[in-house]
CSV table of C-alpha atoms in Angstrom, one decimal:
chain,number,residue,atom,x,y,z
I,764,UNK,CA,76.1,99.6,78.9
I,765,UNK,CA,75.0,101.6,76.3
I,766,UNK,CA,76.0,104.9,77.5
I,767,UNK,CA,79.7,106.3,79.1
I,768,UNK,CA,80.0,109.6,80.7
I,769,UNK,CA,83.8,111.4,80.0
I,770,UNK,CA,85.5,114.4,81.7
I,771,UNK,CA,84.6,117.5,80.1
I,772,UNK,CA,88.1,117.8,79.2
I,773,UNK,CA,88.8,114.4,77.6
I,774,UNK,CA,85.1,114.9,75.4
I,775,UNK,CA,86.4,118.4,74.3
I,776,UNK,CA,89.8,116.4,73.0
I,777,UNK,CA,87.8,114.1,71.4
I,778,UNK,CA,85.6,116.2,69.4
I,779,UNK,CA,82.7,114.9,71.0
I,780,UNK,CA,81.4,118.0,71.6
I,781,UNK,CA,83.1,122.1,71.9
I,782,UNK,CA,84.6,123.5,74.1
I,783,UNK,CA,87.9,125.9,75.0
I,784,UNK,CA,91.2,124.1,77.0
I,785,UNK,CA,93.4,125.7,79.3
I,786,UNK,CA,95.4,122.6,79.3
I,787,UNK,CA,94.5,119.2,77.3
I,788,UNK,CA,94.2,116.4,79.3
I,789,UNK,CA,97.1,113.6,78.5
I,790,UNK,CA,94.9,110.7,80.0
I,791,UNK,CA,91.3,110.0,78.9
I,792,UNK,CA,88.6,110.0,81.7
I,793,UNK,CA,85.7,108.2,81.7
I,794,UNK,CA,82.9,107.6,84.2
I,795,UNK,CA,80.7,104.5,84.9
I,796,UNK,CA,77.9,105.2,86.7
I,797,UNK,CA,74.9,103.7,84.8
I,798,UNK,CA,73.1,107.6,85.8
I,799,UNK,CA,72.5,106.0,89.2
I,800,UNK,CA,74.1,107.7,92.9
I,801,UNK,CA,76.8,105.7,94.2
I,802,UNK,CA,76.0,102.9,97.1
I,803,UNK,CA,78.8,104.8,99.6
I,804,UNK,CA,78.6,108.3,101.2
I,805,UNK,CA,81.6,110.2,100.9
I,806,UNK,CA,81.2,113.5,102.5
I,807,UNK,CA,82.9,115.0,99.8
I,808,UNK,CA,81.7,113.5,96.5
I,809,UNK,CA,79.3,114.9,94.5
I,810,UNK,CA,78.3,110.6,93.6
I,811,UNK,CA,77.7,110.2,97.0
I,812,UNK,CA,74.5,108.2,98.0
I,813,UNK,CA,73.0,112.0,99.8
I,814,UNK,CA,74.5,114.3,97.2
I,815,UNK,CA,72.4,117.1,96.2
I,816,UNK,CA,75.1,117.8,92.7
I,817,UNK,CA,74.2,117.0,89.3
I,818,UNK,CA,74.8,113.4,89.3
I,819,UNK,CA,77.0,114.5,85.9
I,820,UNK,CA,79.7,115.9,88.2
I,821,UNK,CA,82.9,114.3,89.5
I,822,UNK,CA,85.0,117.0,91.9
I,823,UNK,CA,84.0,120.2,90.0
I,824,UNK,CA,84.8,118.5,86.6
I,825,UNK,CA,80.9,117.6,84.5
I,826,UNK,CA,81.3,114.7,83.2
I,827,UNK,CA,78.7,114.8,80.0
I,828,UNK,CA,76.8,111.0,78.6
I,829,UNK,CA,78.0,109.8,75.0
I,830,UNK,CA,76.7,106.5,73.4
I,831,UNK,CA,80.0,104.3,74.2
I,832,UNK,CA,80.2,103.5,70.6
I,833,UNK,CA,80.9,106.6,70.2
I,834,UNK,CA,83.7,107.1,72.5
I,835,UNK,CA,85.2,104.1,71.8
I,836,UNK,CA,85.7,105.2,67.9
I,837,UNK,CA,86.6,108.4,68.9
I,838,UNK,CA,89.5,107.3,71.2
I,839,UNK,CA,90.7,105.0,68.5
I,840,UNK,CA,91.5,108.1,66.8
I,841,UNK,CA,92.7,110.1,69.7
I,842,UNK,CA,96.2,110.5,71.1
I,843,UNK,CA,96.4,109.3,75.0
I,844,UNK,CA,99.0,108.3,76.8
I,845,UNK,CA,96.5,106.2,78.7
I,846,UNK,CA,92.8,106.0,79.8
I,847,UNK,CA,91.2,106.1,83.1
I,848,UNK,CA,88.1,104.7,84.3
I,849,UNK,CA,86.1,106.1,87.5
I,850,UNK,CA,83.8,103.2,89.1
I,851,UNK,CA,81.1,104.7,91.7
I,852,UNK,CA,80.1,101.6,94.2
I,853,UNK,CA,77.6,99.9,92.6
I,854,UNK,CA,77.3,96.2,91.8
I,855,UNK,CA,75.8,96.8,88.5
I,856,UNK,CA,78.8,99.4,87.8
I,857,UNK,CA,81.3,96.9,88.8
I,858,UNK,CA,80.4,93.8,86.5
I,859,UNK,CA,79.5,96.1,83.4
I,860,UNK,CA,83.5,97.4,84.2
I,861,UNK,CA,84.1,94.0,82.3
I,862,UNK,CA,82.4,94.8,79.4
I,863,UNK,CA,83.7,98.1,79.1
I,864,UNK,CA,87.2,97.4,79.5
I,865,UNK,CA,87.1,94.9,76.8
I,866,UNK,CA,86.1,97.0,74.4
I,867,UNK,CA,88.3,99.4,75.1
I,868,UNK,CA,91.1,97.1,74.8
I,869,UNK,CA,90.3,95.6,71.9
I,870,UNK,CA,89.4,98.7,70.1
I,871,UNK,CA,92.2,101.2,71.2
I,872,UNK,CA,95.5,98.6,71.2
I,873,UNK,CA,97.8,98.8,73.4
I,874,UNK,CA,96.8,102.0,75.4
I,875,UNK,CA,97.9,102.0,79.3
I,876,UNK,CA,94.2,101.2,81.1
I,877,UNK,CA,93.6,102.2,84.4
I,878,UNK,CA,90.5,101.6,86.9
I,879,UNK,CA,90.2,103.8,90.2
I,880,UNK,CA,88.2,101.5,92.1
I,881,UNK,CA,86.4,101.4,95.6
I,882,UNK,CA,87.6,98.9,97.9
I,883,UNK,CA,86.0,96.0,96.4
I,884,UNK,CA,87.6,92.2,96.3
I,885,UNK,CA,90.3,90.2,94.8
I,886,UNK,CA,88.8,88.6,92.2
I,887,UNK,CA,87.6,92.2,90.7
I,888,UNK,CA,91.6,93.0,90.7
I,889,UNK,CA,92.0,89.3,88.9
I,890,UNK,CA,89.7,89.6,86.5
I,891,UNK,CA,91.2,93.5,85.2
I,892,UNK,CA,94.5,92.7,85.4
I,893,UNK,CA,93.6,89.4,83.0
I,894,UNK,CA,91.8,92.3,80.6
I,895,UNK,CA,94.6,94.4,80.2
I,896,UNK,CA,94.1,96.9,83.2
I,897,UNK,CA,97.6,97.7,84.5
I,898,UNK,CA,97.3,99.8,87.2
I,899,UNK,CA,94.7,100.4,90.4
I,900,UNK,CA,93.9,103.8,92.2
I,901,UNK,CA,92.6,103.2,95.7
I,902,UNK,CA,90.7,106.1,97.3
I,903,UNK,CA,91.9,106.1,100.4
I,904,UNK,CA,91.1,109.5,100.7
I,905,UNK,CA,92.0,110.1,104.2
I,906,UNK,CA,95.0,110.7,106.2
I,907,UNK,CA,93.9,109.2,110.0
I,908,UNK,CA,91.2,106.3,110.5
I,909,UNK,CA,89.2,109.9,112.6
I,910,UNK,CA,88.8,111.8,109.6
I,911,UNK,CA,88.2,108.6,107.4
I,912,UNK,CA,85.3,107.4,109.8
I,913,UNK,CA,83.6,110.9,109.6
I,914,UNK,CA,83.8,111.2,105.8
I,915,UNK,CA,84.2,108.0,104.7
I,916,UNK,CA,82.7,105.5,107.1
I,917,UNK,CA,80.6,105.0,109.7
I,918,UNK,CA,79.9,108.9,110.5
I,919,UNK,CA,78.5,109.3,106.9
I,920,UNK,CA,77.1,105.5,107.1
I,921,UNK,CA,79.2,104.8,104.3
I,922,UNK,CA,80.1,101.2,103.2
I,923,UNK,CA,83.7,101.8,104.3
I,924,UNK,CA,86.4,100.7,107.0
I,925,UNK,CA,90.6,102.3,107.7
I,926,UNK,CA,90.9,98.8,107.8
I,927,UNK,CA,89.3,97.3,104.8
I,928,UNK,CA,91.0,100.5,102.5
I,929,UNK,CA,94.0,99.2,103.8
I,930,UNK,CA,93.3,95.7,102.8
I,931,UNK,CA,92.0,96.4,99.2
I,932,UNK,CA,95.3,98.2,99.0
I,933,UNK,CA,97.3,95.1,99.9
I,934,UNK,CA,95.5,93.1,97.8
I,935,UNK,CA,95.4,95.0,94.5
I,936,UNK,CA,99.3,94.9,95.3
I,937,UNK,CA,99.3,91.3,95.3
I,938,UNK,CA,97.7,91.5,91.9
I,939,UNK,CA,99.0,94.3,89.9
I,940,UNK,CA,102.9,94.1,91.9
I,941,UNK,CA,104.8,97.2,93.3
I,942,UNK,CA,104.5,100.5,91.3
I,943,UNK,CA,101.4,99.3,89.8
I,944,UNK,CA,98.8,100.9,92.6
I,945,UNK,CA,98.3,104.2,93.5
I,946,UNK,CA,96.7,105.4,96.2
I,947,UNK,CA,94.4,108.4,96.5
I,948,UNK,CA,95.1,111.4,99.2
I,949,UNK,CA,92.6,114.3,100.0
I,950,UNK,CA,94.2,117.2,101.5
I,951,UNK,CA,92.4,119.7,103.4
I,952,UNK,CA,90.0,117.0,105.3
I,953,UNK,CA,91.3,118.2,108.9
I,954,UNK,CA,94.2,116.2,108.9
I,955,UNK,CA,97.8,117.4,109.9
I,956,UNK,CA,101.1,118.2,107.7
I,957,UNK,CA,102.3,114.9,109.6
I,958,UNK,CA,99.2,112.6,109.1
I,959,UNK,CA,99.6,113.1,105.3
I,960,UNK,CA,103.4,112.5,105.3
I,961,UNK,CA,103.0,109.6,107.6
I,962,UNK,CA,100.7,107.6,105.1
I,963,UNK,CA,102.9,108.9,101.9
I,964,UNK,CA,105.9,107.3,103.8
I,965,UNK,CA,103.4,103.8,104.9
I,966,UNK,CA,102.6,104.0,101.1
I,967,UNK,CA,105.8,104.1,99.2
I,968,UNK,CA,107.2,101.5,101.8
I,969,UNK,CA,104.7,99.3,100.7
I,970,UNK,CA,105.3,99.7,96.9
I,971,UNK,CA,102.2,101.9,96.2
I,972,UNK,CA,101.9,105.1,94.4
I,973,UNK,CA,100.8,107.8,96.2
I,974,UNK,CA,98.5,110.4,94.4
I,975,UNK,CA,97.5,113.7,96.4
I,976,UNK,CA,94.4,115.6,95.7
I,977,UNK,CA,93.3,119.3,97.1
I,978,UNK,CA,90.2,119.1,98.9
I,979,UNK,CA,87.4,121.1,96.6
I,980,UNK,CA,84.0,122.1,98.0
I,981,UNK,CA,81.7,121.0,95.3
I,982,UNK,CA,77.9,122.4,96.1
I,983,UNK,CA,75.4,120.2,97.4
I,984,UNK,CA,77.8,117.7,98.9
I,985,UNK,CA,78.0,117.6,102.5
I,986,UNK,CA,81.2,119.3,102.8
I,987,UNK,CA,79.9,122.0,100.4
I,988,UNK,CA,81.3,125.0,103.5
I,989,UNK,CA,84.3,123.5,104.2
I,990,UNK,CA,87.3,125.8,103.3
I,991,UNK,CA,90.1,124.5,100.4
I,992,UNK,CA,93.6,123.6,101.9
I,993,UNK,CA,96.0,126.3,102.1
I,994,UNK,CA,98.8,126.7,99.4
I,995,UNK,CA,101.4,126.9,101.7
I,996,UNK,CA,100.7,123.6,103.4
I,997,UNK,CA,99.6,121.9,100.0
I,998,UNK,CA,103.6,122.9,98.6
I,999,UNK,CA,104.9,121.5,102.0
I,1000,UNK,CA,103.2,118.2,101.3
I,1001,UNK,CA,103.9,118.5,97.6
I,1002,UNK,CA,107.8,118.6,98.1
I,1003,UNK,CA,107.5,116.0,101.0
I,1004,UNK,CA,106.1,113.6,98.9
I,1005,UNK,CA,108.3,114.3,96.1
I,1006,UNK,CA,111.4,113.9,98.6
I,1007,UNK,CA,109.7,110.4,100.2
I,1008,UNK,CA,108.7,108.5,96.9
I,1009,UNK,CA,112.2,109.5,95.5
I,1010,UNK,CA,113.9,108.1,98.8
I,1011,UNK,CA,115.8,110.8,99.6
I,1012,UNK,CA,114.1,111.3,102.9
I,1013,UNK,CA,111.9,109.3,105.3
I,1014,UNK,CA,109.6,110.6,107.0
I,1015,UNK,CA,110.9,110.4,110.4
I,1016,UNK,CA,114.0,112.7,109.6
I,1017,UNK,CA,111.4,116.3,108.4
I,1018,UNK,CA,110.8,118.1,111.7
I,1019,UNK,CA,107.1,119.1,112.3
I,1020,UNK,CA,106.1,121.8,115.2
I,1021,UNK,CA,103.3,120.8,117.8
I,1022,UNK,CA,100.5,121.3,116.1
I,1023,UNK,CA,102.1,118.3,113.0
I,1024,UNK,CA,102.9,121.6,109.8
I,1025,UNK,CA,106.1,120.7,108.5
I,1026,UNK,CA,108.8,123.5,109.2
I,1027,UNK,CA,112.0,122.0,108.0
I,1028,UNK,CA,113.9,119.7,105.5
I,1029,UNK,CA,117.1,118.7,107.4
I,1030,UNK,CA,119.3,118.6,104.3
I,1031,UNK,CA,121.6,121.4,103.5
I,1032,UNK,CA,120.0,123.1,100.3
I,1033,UNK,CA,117.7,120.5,99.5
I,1034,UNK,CA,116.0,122.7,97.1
I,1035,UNK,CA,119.0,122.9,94.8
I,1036,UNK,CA,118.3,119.7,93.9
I,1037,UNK,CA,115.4,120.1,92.5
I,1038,UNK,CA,114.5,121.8,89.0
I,1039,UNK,CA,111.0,122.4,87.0
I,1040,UNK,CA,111.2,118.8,85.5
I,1041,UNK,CA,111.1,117.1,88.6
I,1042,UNK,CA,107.3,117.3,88.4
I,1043,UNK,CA,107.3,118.2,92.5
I,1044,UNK,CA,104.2,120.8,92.0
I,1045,UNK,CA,102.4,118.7,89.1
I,1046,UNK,CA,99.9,116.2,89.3
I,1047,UNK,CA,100.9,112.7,90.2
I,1048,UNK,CA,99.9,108.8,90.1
I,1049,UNK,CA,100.0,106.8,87.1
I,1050,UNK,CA,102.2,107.6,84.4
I,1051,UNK,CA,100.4,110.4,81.5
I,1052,UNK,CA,97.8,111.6,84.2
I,1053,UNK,CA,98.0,115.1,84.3
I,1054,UNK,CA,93.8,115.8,85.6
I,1055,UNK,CA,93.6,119.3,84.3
I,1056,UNK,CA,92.0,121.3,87.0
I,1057,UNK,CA,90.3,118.7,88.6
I,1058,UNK,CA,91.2,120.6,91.7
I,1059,UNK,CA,91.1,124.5,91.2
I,1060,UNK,CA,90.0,126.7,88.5
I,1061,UNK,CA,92.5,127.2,85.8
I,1062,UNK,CA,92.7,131.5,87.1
I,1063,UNK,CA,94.4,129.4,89.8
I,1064,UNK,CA,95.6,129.0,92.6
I,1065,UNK,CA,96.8,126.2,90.9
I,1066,UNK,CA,97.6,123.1,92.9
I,1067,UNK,CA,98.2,120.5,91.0
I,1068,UNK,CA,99.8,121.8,87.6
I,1069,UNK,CA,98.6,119.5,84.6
I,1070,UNK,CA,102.0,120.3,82.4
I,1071,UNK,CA,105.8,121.1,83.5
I,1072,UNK,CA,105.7,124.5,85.3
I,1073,UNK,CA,108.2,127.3,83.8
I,1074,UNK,CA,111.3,127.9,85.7
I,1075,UNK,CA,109.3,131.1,87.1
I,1076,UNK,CA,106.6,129.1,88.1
I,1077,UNK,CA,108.7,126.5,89.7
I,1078,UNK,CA,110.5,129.1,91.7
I,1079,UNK,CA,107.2,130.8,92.5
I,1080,UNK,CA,105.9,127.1,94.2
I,1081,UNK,CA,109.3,126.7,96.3
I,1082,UNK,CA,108.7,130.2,97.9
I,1083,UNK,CA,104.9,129.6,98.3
I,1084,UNK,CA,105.7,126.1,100.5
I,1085,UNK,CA,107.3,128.6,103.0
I,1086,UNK,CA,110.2,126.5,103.4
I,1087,UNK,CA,113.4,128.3,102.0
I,1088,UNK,CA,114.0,131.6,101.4
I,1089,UNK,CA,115.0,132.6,98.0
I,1090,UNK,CA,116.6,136.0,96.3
């Protein structure tokens, strides 16, 4: 592979080419795609097999080409807390991952790697882990086999099973060990408050990370109409998730209304507990991702914050989850 492609974010950082930040990225992001559509059909990825996007774009991020060589010298200068590398299904993509992640290891020390990977096979997770990769996003994407088969599987005649996601995820457990995985959640796909905190809770049991994304309507992709999430259900989720992976609830003690949107935390003042560090509104997964607006635009709404809000800003996401009524 002669060629990378990086977030526009992470090449701005890098002084591979200018541009202006709203927020630097804390995690470098690089794409392998060898300029070729990915094998699946994800309704909502631009990569997909019968996307009309730029095949430079990944959400609403471009991802721009740079020699590798270039990259590679440029993160040895860089300061990340960690890099990330996006795989699209392809065979091709998947062995030259090898390659890659040698390099980067023996170029850039001791940097945290990371690989978000389709569901693929054991002896892919082997063969990182053995290279230095130490931890495994699996885009799971979905919060109910339904919505999966319909963007993911069958409905899209994508590659895909509920079933084999779930697999994958077992197996790059078995590999990498609890707290080592995370696991990719789209909001906004159709699914309830309930379906999402049901899989965060099936998760964490597990040992897995889980990582929540907003749903973005990216043009040309088939879910180019579909509507974002709203922010009121997104905080809900947000502080649900922040409450399950810390163990302070389970799922099974929030109280959801008929339709599955989560109306209330039984624990008295539950929101006293938490403060702006807590990193309930920010973007989570592996440690030192923060995805700069890989989600919104930085004029906001802001879903994901890529830094530690102000104690404003923290107050401001409490009262947008709906959930507690504040002076």
């Amino acid at each position: 592979m002669q060629s990378i492609r990086v977030s526009y974010g992470t090449a701005v950082k890098l002084k591979l080419m200018k541009g202006l930040l709203q927020a630097e990225p804390t995690t470098a992001y690089l794409l392998l795609n060898n300029d070729a559509r990915c094998d699946a059909n994800c309704a909502f990825c631009p990569q997909a097999r019968s996307s009309l996007t730029d095949i430079s774009y990944l959400s609403r991020i471009s991802w721009p080409s740079f020699k590798l060589k270039d990259v590679v010298d440029a993160l040895k200068r860089a300061c990340f807390a960690r890099i990330c590398i996006q795989l699209v299904n392809r065979k091709d993509v998947l062995r030259e991952s090898f390659n890659v992640i040698k390099k980067l290891r023996e170029s850039c020390g001791n940097i945290a790697i990371s690989v978000s990977s389709p569901p693929i096979g054991e002896e892919y997770y082997l063969a990182w882990r053995e290279l230095g990769v130490d931890m495994v996003g699996v885009s799971l994407d979905a919060a109910n086999q339904k919505i999966f088969d319909k963007v993911k599987g069958f409905a899209v005649k994508g590659p895909y099973t509920w079933e084999g996601c779930w697999r994958a995820l077992n197996e790059t457990l078995e590999v990498f060990g609890k707290g080592k995985v995370s696991v990719h959640l789209i909001v906004g796909l159709g699914e309830s408050e309930y379906d999402v905190c049901s899989v965060i809770q099936k998760v964490v049991d597990l040992g897995a990370v889980p990582s929540l994304f907003a749903f973005t309507p990216v043009k040309g992709t088939a879910l180019e109409h579909m509507q974002r999430p709203h922010l009121d259900s997104y905080r809900r989720i947000q502080i649900a998730r922040h409450l399950i992976a810390k163990r302070v609830v389970r799922v099974e003690d929030l109280i959801f209304n008929d339709e599955g949107r989560l109306i209330e935390i039984p624990l008295k003042d539950w929101w006293k507990a938490l403060n702006s560090n807590d990193g309930v509104f920010t973007t989570c997964g592996c440690p030192g991702c923060n995805r700069p607006f890989y989600n919104e635009e930085p004029k906001g709404p802001i879903y994901n914050y890529p830094y530690l809000l102000s104690d404003e800003e923290f107050v401001k996401a409490l009262r947008e989850s709906l959930l507690v009524k504040m002076p």
